[in-house]
Amino acid sequence: MAYRSSSSATMISPWSYSISSRASKVLSLSSFNLLHGFCTISFTEPPPSEPISASEGSPSLNEANAVSEPPPVGAELDTAATGEGTIPKRTPRAKLRNPEKLEDIICRMMANREWTTRLQNSIRNLVPQFDHSLVWNVLHGARNWEHALQFFRWVVKTGYRHDRSTTLKMMEILGRHSKLNHARCILFDMPKKGIEWDEDFFVVLINSYGQAGIVQESVKIFQKMNELGVERTIKSYDALFKVIMRRGRYMMAKRVFNAMLREGVTPTRHTYNIMLWGFFLSLRVETANRFFDDMKNRGIDPDVITYNTMINGYFRVKMLEEAEKLFMEMKARNLIPNVISYTTMIKEKMTEARNLVKEMMERHLAPKDNSVFLRLISSQCESGNLEWGDDVLKAMIRLHIPTEAAHYGVLIENFCKAGAFDRAVKLLDKVIEKEILLNPSSSSEMEPSAYNPIIEYLCNNGQTGKAETFFRHLMKRGVQDPVAFNNLICGHSKEGNPESALEILKIMNRRAVPSVADAYRLLVEGFLRKGEPADAKTALDGMIESGHLPDPSLFRSVMESLFDDGRVQTASRVMKSMIEKGVKENIDLVPKILEALLMRGHVEEALGRIELLMINDCIPDFDSLLSVLCEKGKTIAAFKLLDFGLDRDCNISFSTYDKVLGALLAAGKSLNAYAIMCKIMQKGGISDRSSCEDLIRSLNAEGNTKQADVLSRMIMGEKSIQKGKKGKKLSAIAH
């Protein structure tokens, strides 16, 4: 229900409620000790509390199946407000349309607004007068301890006086949040507020200091009770025992126990359970045994909790035979073992676990401690009994125990090791179908030793799709296993699905997962088989970028496929990568690629590739390339290639010069021929002078007389040089 601030009319009329008292349900100590058979005894917390009504002679159902952590001693007074142990009643408020509880409105107001005078006025307008029931419920429903404390202090200013129930409630809230100074102040201010002390207030503080690990303060509060004249019953002693035993102070616990007996306070079964738990926690087995005997000598019969504490304690110190004797003794006393009993014995006696599990199934006992079943499955698999390990999993399902990834993982791993892959695949189908790996409440993971063998098997047997579905579940759990990734790539590639393999590869690259060369090789081959050489080239590039060196045959396959597909430039880029990596086994493909580039007019690219080849001592056959270009009329390509070769003093024959010059003249490219002729003559001349004369005539005819004159002088100069050399030679002979 909505409400308005104090500045506007409120939607809830404060006069529509009778503020005298309200009904509330009584909470007793026994309500905290209800059956909770799905928990195991923890040696970091004491055994559970007992119901007040439990008889000493025989255990009640609550006692036999209580939770492992007892409620705070005095919890039965948590909601008490009067001497009769009930919260004062208020008459029900008038029914409104969609009514909202008054305490909920106040708690929401405190949560959504700063604690200011304006907020206080808004609450006063809503409730002119407070009663104990409303105050208790506001404290109980406050969103945090600060809201509760602010309200607790402020409400006094409205004329309200706290009683026992609200004061105890505030101390419990502060104790839970370790605000112990505040709780202590409230305790010692109680007489000023007209509230009498009783044991429950001190028990709350003893427990709270103990939970905070401040044992000395718990002891001081306990001692202070005596100074203040507050009676100490077994309730406060039990609270102190729990605190000091949790911290391993077993000697102090013995002294306090003896002092308790001297004071005439009689220990209960719960007291002995706490003491036994503490002694085993401190590995004081003999002391625990003495107290166990003393308990029975006092006529206090052990209950299931007592036996569970002893059995678990013996298990802790590896005294398995003693634990088994106590288990049998418990049965002999007609005490029915509970889930804690069976769980502990299963951990101790793995060889007899089968019978124990059957008993649990017959009695429909299902512990939440799934690690017990994991150990069962693991032990059976280690002993080679895979069938029974599988039966344990089935038993979990029948008992409606949540199965987790680790339970399936152990079985899948061992079925794979045994070669029973069909069984492993069936289990994997259940993992996928039930989305076991995606369960957010799962506390276990599947190990690589389990999922990698089954993924590899699926990828090698035409079921890569299923393997990928499974692995994507693993990826959502944060798994980035390179072995699994590479197996998926290989599997998709071999099954003719290189596109799927490429998607996996992209995921690997995004997540920086290392790859293996074989995965890339299979991916390249997969694209080649599908007639997609361009994608094969992309995969090959990725292989190189990942630091893997493709073998010569892979380079060759990709280049040939690209070339045959008419992708000459792409084949050229693969050739470039190959040469840069020092692979020279496929040099026979180089002339074909260079020729195709030149024929298609990609001259600059071809010259770049030739430059790279020469740097790597792989010089192409210039004469062959130039001859082909001239024959096919690619004169400009021939001109550029010859010019490139002349500049680098490449080994080109004179006859090839003549072919290129003739082709240029025939194509009417006199200036190109002139440029080449000049370089040829600078390199040592030509063999066919008729081509020079033809070039000079062409230059003059085209009006390029200057070039013709330069060329004529170069020819005349060459003749003079040759005559001079001839005269010198004749003179030398005469002499």
PDB file of C-alpha atoms in Angstrom, residues 421-631:
ATOM      1  CA  PHE A 421      32.563 -45.380 -24.772  1.00  0.00           C
ATOM      2  CA  ASP A 422      28.894 -46.199 -25.427  1.00  0.00           C
ATOM      3  CA  ARG A 423      28.219 -46.072 -21.681  1.00  0.00           C
ATOM      4  CA  ALA A 424      30.164 -42.843 -21.397  1.00  0.00           C
ATOM      5  CA  VAL A 425      28.176 -41.272 -24.245  1.00  0.00           C
ATOM      6  CA  LYS A 426      24.867 -42.220 -22.581  1.00  0.00           C
ATOM      7  CA  LEU A 427      25.955 -40.477 -19.404  1.00  0.00           C
ATOM      8  CA  LEU A 428      27.047 -37.471 -21.441  1.00  0.00           C
ATOM      9  CA  ASP A 429      23.605 -37.327 -23.059  1.00  0.00           C
ATOM     10  CA  LYS A 430      22.087 -36.978 -19.588  1.00  0.00           C
ATOM     11  CA  VAL A 431      24.549 -34.232 -18.699  1.00  0.00           C
ATOM     12  CA  ILE A 432      23.527 -32.291 -21.798  1.00  0.00           C
ATOM     13  CA  GLU A 433      19.808 -33.021 -21.507  1.00  0.00           C
ATOM     14  CA  LYS A 434      19.572 -32.054 -17.817  1.00  0.00           C
ATOM     15  CA  GLU A 435      21.999 -29.134 -18.252  1.00  0.00           C
ATOM     16  CA  ILE A 436      23.987 -30.458 -15.304  1.00  0.00           C
ATOM     17  CA  LEU A 437      26.913 -28.169 -16.040  1.00  0.00           C
ATOM     18  CA  LEU A 438      24.714 -25.073 -16.147  1.00  0.00           C
ATOM     19  CA  ASN A 439      23.179 -25.582 -12.714  1.00  0.00           C
ATOM     20  CA  PRO A 440      24.168 -22.450 -10.728  1.00  0.00           C
ATOM     21  CA  SER A 441      23.837 -24.287  -7.407  1.00  0.00           C
ATOM     22  CA  SER A 442      26.361 -26.933  -8.415  1.00  0.00           C
ATOM     23  CA  SER A 443      29.447 -26.897  -6.206  1.00  0.00           C
ATOM     24  CA  SER A 444      31.598 -29.269  -8.252  1.00  0.00           C
ATOM     25  CA  GLU A 445      33.220 -29.180 -11.659  1.00  0.00           C
ATOM     26  CA  MET A 446      33.988 -31.824 -14.268  1.00  0.00           C
ATOM     27  CA  GLU A 447      37.708 -32.439 -14.561  1.00  0.00           C
ATOM     28  CA  PRO A 448      39.637 -32.313 -17.882  1.00  0.00           C
ATOM     29  CA  SER A 449      40.496 -35.983 -17.395  1.00  0.00           C
ATOM     30  CA  ALA A 450      36.778 -36.664 -17.774  1.00  0.00           C
ATOM     31  CA  TYR A 451      35.629 -34.367 -20.567  1.00  0.00           C
ATOM     32  CA  ASN A 452      38.671 -34.473 -22.861  1.00  0.00           C
ATOM     33  CA  PRO A 453      38.580 -38.244 -23.587  1.00  0.00           C
ATOM     34  CA  ILE A 454      34.854 -38.224 -24.382  1.00  0.00           C
ATOM     35  CA  ILE A 455      35.191 -35.121 -26.566  1.00  0.00           C
ATOM     36  CA  GLU A 456      38.075 -36.727 -28.446  1.00  0.00           C
ATOM     37  CA  TYR A 457      36.068 -39.914 -28.935  1.00  0.00           C
ATOM     38  CA  LEU A 458      33.055 -38.030 -30.282  1.00  0.00           C
ATOM     39  CA  CYS A 459      35.208 -35.950 -32.631  1.00  0.00           C
ATOM     40  CA  ASN A 460      36.884 -39.055 -33.997  1.00  0.00           C
ATOM     41  CA  ASN A 461      33.583 -40.854 -34.535  1.00  0.00           C
ATOM     42  CA  GLY A 462      31.430 -38.397 -36.445  1.00  0.00           C
ATOM     43  CA  GLN A 463      29.710 -36.799 -33.422  1.00  0.00           C
ATOM     44  CA  THR A 464      31.512 -33.485 -33.232  1.00  0.00           C
ATOM     45  CA  GLY A 465      28.214 -31.593 -33.063  1.00  0.00           C
ATOM     46  CA  LYS A 466      27.339 -33.296 -29.791  1.00  0.00           C
ATOM     47  CA  ALA A 467      30.854 -32.701 -28.516  1.00  0.00           C
ATOM     48  CA  GLU A 468      30.547 -28.995 -29.296  1.00  0.00           C
ATOM     49  CA  THR A 469      27.183 -28.708 -27.515  1.00  0.00           C
ATOM     50  CA  PHE A 470      28.733 -30.304 -24.448  1.00  0.00           C
ATOM     51  CA  PHE A 471      31.822 -28.139 -24.582  1.00  0.00           C
ATOM     52  CA  ARG A 472      29.806 -24.937 -24.947  1.00  0.00           C
ATOM     53  CA  HIS A 473      28.202 -25.835 -21.604  1.00  0.00           C
ATOM     54  CA  LEU A 474      31.713 -26.171 -20.208  1.00  0.00           C
ATOM     55  CA  MET A 475      32.698 -22.808 -21.659  1.00  0.00           C
ATOM     56  CA  LYS A 476      29.811 -21.180 -19.807  1.00  0.00           C
ATOM     57  CA  ARG A 477      31.417 -22.534 -16.639  1.00  0.00           C
ATOM     58  CA  GLY A 478      34.662 -20.798 -17.592  1.00  0.00           C
ATOM     59  CA  VAL A 479      36.475 -23.776 -19.151  1.00  0.00           C
ATOM     60  CA  GLN A 480      38.977 -22.853 -21.882  1.00  0.00           C
ATOM     61  CA  ASP A 481      40.737 -26.136 -22.431  1.00  0.00           C
ATOM     62  CA  PRO A 482      43.002 -26.016 -25.523  1.00  0.00           C
ATOM     63  CA  VAL A 483      42.888 -29.801 -25.964  1.00  0.00           C
ATOM     64  CA  ALA A 484      39.098 -29.752 -26.255  1.00  0.00           C
ATOM     65  CA  PHE A 485      39.144 -26.756 -28.602  1.00  0.00           C
ATOM     66  CA  ASN A 486      41.633 -28.406 -30.930  1.00  0.00           C
ATOM     67  CA  ASN A 487      39.728 -31.689 -30.914  1.00  0.00           C
ATOM     68  CA  LEU A 488      36.579 -29.842 -31.986  1.00  0.00           C
ATOM     69  CA  ILE A 489      38.415 -28.158 -34.861  1.00  0.00           C
ATOM     70  CA  CYS A 490      39.825 -31.482 -36.003  1.00  0.00           C
ATOM     71  CA  GLY A 491      36.458 -33.199 -35.717  1.00  0.00           C
ATOM     72  CA  HIS A 492      34.521 -30.582 -37.682  1.00  0.00           C
ATOM     73  CA  SER A 493      37.219 -30.484 -40.349  1.00  0.00           C
ATOM     74  CA  LYS A 494      37.265 -34.253 -40.823  1.00  0.00           C
ATOM     75  CA  GLU A 495      33.460 -34.332 -40.998  1.00  0.00           C
ATOM     76  CA  GLY A 496      33.381 -31.770 -43.787  1.00  0.00           C
ATOM     77  CA  ASN A 497      32.249 -28.826 -41.639  1.00  0.00           C
ATOM     78  CA  PRO A 498      35.222 -26.477 -41.835  1.00  0.00           C
ATOM     79  CA  GLU A 499      32.957 -23.439 -41.271  1.00  0.00           C
ATOM     80  CA  SER A 500      32.063 -24.757 -37.816  1.00  0.00           C
ATOM     81  CA  ALA A 501      35.719 -25.464 -37.176  1.00  0.00           C
ATOM     82  CA  LEU A 502      36.559 -21.890 -38.136  1.00  0.00           C
ATOM     83  CA  GLU A 503      34.015 -20.548 -35.639  1.00  0.00           C
ATOM     84  CA  ILE A 504      35.692 -22.555 -32.902  1.00  0.00           C
ATOM     85  CA  LEU A 505      39.035 -21.192 -34.020  1.00  0.00           C
ATOM     86  CA  LYS A 506      37.746 -17.622 -33.803  1.00  0.00           C
ATOM     87  CA  ILE A 507      36.618 -18.256 -30.227  1.00  0.00           C
ATOM     88  CA  MET A 508      40.072 -19.582 -29.421  1.00  0.00           C
ATOM     89  CA  ASN A 509      41.712 -16.483 -30.866  1.00  0.00           C
ATOM     90  CA  ARG A 510      39.397 -14.144 -28.943  1.00  0.00           C
ATOM     91  CA  ARG A 511      40.185 -15.938 -25.710  1.00  0.00           C
ATOM     92  CA  ALA A 512      43.892 -16.336 -26.473  1.00  0.00           C
ATOM     93  CA  VAL A 513      43.665 -20.140 -26.241  1.00  0.00           C
ATOM     94  CA  PRO A 514      46.735 -21.822 -27.756  1.00  0.00           C
ATOM     95  CA  SER A 515      46.189 -23.991 -30.820  1.00  0.00           C
ATOM     96  CA  VAL A 516      48.043 -26.935 -32.340  1.00  0.00           C
ATOM     97  CA  ALA A 517      49.371 -27.164 -35.893  1.00  0.00           C
ATOM     98  CA  ASP A 518      47.418 -30.329 -36.674  1.00  0.00           C
ATOM     99  CA  ALA A 519      44.096 -28.583 -36.024  1.00  0.00           C
ATOM    100  CA  TYR A 520      44.980 -25.880 -38.536  1.00  0.00           C
ATOM    101  CA  ARG A 521      46.210 -28.435 -41.044  1.00  0.00           C
ATOM    102  CA  LEU A 522      42.942 -30.340 -40.907  1.00  0.00           C
ATOM    103  CA  LEU A 523      40.999 -27.090 -41.184  1.00  0.00           C
ATOM    104  CA  VAL A 524      42.940 -26.068 -44.317  1.00  0.00           C
ATOM    105  CA  GLU A 525      42.463 -29.483 -45.853  1.00  0.00           C
ATOM    106  CA  GLY A 526      38.759 -29.380 -44.987  1.00  0.00           C
ATOM    107  CA  PHE A 527      38.262 -26.140 -46.923  1.00  0.00           C
ATOM    108  CA  LEU A 528      40.280 -27.512 -49.857  1.00  0.00           C
ATOM    109  CA  ARG A 529      38.109 -30.620 -50.024  1.00  0.00           C
ATOM    110  CA  LYS A 530      35.025 -28.403 -50.176  1.00  0.00           C
ATOM    111  CA  GLY A 531      36.558 -26.429 -53.067  1.00  0.00           C
ATOM    112  CA  GLU A 532      36.969 -23.233 -51.039  1.00  0.00           C
ATOM    113  CA  PRO A 533      40.635 -22.309 -51.519  1.00  0.00           C
ATOM    114  CA  ALA A 534      40.172 -18.710 -50.341  1.00  0.00           C
ATOM    115  CA  ASP A 535      38.969 -19.922 -46.925  1.00  0.00           C
ATOM    116  CA  ALA A 536      41.796 -22.432 -46.916  1.00  0.00           C
ATOM    117  CA  LYS A 537      44.209 -19.554 -47.424  1.00  0.00           C
ATOM    118  CA  THR A 538      42.626 -17.665 -44.490  1.00  0.00           C
ATOM    119  CA  ALA A 539      43.090 -20.698 -42.280  1.00  0.00           C
ATOM    120  CA  LEU A 540      46.669 -21.051 -43.480  1.00  0.00           C
ATOM    121  CA  ASP A 541      47.357 -17.424 -42.575  1.00  0.00           C
ATOM    122  CA  GLY A 542      45.912 -18.037 -39.124  1.00  0.00           C
ATOM    123  CA  MET A 543      48.169 -21.027 -38.753  1.00  0.00           C
ATOM    124  CA  ILE A 544      51.212 -18.900 -39.516  1.00  0.00           C
ATOM    125  CA  GLU A 545      50.058 -16.070 -37.250  1.00  0.00           C
ATOM    126  CA  SER A 546      49.669 -18.569 -34.419  1.00  0.00           C
ATOM    127  CA  GLY A 547      53.329 -19.499 -34.740  1.00  0.00           C
ATOM    128  CA  HIS A 548      52.932 -22.766 -36.632  1.00  0.00           C
ATOM    129  CA  LEU A 549      54.932 -23.528 -39.800  1.00  0.00           C
ATOM    130  CA  PRO A 550      52.861 -25.303 -42.459  1.00  0.00           C
ATOM    131  CA  ASP A 551      54.673 -28.143 -44.164  1.00  0.00           C
ATOM    132  CA  PRO A 552      55.654 -27.716 -47.866  1.00  0.00           C
ATOM    133  CA  SER A 553      52.856 -29.974 -49.083  1.00  0.00           C
ATOM    134  CA  LEU A 554      50.230 -27.777 -47.370  1.00  0.00           C
ATOM    135  CA  PHE A 555      51.684 -24.658 -48.988  1.00  0.00           C
ATOM    136  CA  ARG A 556      51.647 -26.427 -52.352  1.00  0.00           C
ATOM    137  CA  SER A 557      48.067 -27.640 -51.999  1.00  0.00           C
ATOM    138  CA  VAL A 558      46.790 -24.162 -51.189  1.00  0.00           C
ATOM    139  CA  MET A 559      48.786 -22.470 -53.979  1.00  0.00           C
ATOM    140  CA  GLU A 560      47.699 -24.993 -56.605  1.00  0.00           C
ATOM    141  CA  SER A 561      44.052 -24.768 -55.550  1.00  0.00           C
ATOM    142  CA  LEU A 562      44.098 -20.983 -55.682  1.00  0.00           C
ATOM    143  CA  PHE A 563      45.895 -20.972 -59.031  1.00  0.00           C
ATOM    144  CA  ASP A 564      43.501 -23.485 -60.546  1.00  0.00           C
ATOM    145  CA  ASP A 565      40.610 -21.385 -59.264  1.00  0.00           C
ATOM    146  CA  GLY A 566      41.990 -18.343 -61.079  1.00  0.00           C
ATOM    147  CA  ARG A 567      43.014 -16.573 -57.873  1.00  0.00           C
ATOM    148  CA  VAL A 568      46.525 -15.762 -59.063  1.00  0.00           C
ATOM    149  CA  GLN A 569      47.195 -12.834 -56.755  1.00  0.00           C
ATOM    150  CA  THR A 570      46.029 -14.827 -53.713  1.00  0.00           C
ATOM    151  CA  ALA A 571      48.289 -17.691 -54.785  1.00  0.00           C
ATOM    152  CA  SER A 572      51.066 -15.122 -55.092  1.00  0.00           C
ATOM    153  CA  ARG A 573      50.534 -14.044 -51.482  1.00  0.00           C
ATOM    154  CA  VAL A 574      50.756 -17.651 -50.328  1.00  0.00           C
ATOM    155  CA  MET A 575      53.977 -17.964 -52.324  1.00  0.00           C
ATOM    156  CA  LYS A 576      55.295 -14.868 -50.558  1.00  0.00           C
ATOM    157  CA  SER A 577      54.521 -16.377 -47.138  1.00  0.00           C
ATOM    158  CA  MET A 578      56.178 -19.615 -48.165  1.00  0.00           C
ATOM    159  CA  ILE A 579      59.390 -17.903 -49.321  1.00  0.00           C
ATOM    160  CA  GLU A 580      59.497 -15.714 -46.203  1.00  0.00           C
ATOM    161  CA  LYS A 581      59.290 -18.847 -44.055  1.00  0.00           C
ATOM    162  CA  GLY A 582      62.253 -20.352 -45.922  1.00  0.00           C
ATOM    163  CA  VAL A 583      60.274 -23.136 -47.599  1.00  0.00           C
ATOM    164  CA  LYS A 584      61.873 -23.791 -51.020  1.00  0.00           C
ATOM    165  CA  GLU A 585      60.512 -27.217 -51.913  1.00  0.00           C
ATOM    166  CA  ASN A 586      57.810 -25.773 -54.178  1.00  0.00           C
ATOM    167  CA  ILE A 587      59.973 -23.507 -56.364  1.00  0.00           C
ATOM    168  CA  ASP A 588      58.697 -25.246 -59.502  1.00  0.00           C
ATOM    169  CA  LEU A 589      55.364 -23.454 -58.982  1.00  0.00           C
ATOM    170  CA  VAL A 590      57.014 -20.023 -58.909  1.00  0.00           C
ATOM    171  CA  PRO A 591      57.415 -19.498 -62.714  1.00  0.00           C
ATOM    172  CA  LYS A 592      53.744 -20.325 -63.320  1.00  0.00           C
ATOM    173  CA  ILE A 593      52.597 -17.787 -60.746  1.00  0.00           C
ATOM    174  CA  LEU A 594      55.010 -15.068 -61.920  1.00  0.00           C
ATOM    175  CA  GLU A 595      54.046 -15.606 -65.546  1.00  0.00           C
ATOM    176  CA  ALA A 596      50.335 -15.395 -64.699  1.00  0.00           C
ATOM    177  CA  LEU A 597      50.860 -12.185 -62.742  1.00  0.00           C
ATOM    178  CA  LEU A 598      52.780 -10.572 -65.600  1.00  0.00           C
ATOM    179  CA  MET A 599      50.302 -11.745 -68.199  1.00  0.00           C
ATOM    180  CA  ARG A 600      47.419 -10.253 -66.203  1.00  0.00           C
ATOM    181  CA  GLY A 601      49.166  -6.927 -65.816  1.00  0.00           C
ATOM    182  CA  HIS A 602      50.090  -7.287 -62.125  1.00  0.00           C
ATOM    183  CA  VAL A 603      53.624  -6.307 -63.027  1.00  0.00           C
ATOM    184  CA  GLU A 604      54.545  -4.450 -59.843  1.00  0.00           C
ATOM    185  CA  GLU A 605      53.392  -7.361 -57.711  1.00  0.00           C
ATOM    186  CA  ALA A 606      55.371  -9.781 -59.869  1.00  0.00           C
ATOM    187  CA  LEU A 607      58.500  -7.633 -59.596  1.00  0.00           C
ATOM    188  CA  GLY A 608      58.071  -7.518 -55.820  1.00  0.00           C
ATOM    189  CA  ARG A 609      57.881 -11.302 -55.696  1.00  0.00           C
ATOM    190  CA  ILE A 610      60.993 -11.568 -57.917  1.00  0.00           C
ATOM    191  CA  GLU A 611      62.826  -9.199 -55.569  1.00  0.00           C
ATOM    192  CA  LEU A 612      61.898 -11.440 -52.617  1.00  0.00           C
ATOM    193  CA  LEU A 613      63.030 -14.536 -54.515  1.00  0.00           C
ATOM    194  CA  MET A 614      66.384 -12.997 -55.325  1.00  0.00           C
ATOM    195  CA  ILE A 615      66.933 -11.988 -51.683  1.00  0.00           C
ATOM    196  CA  ASN A 616      66.342 -15.615 -50.742  1.00  0.00           C
ATOM    197  CA  ASP A 617      68.690 -16.929 -53.478  1.00  0.00           C
ATOM    198  CA  CYS A 618      65.843 -18.160 -55.642  1.00  0.00           C
ATOM    199  CA  ILE A 619      66.539 -16.263 -58.894  1.00  0.00           C
ATOM    200  CA  PRO A 620      63.892 -16.911 -61.581  1.00  0.00           C
ATOM    201  CA  ASP A 621      64.640 -17.588 -65.269  1.00  0.00           C
ATOM    202  CA  PHE A 622      64.446 -14.095 -66.819  1.00  0.00           C
ATOM    203  CA  ASP A 623      65.087 -15.341 -70.366  1.00  0.00           C
ATOM    204  CA  SER A 624      62.124 -17.726 -70.185  1.00  0.00           C
ATOM    205  CA  LEU A 625      59.748 -15.126 -68.742  1.00  0.00           C
ATOM    206  CA  LEU A 626      60.799 -12.432 -71.250  1.00  0.00           C
ATOM    207  CA  SER A 627      60.478 -14.791 -74.180  1.00  0.00           C
ATOM    208  CA  VAL A 628      56.922 -15.797 -73.194  1.00  0.00           C
ATOM    209  CA  LEU A 629      55.905 -12.164 -72.751  1.00  0.00           C
ATOM    210  CA  CYS A 630      57.284 -11.188 -76.157  1.00  0.00           C
ATOM    211  CA  GLU A 631      55.618 -14.111 -77.868  1.00  0.00           C
TER     212      GLU A 631
END
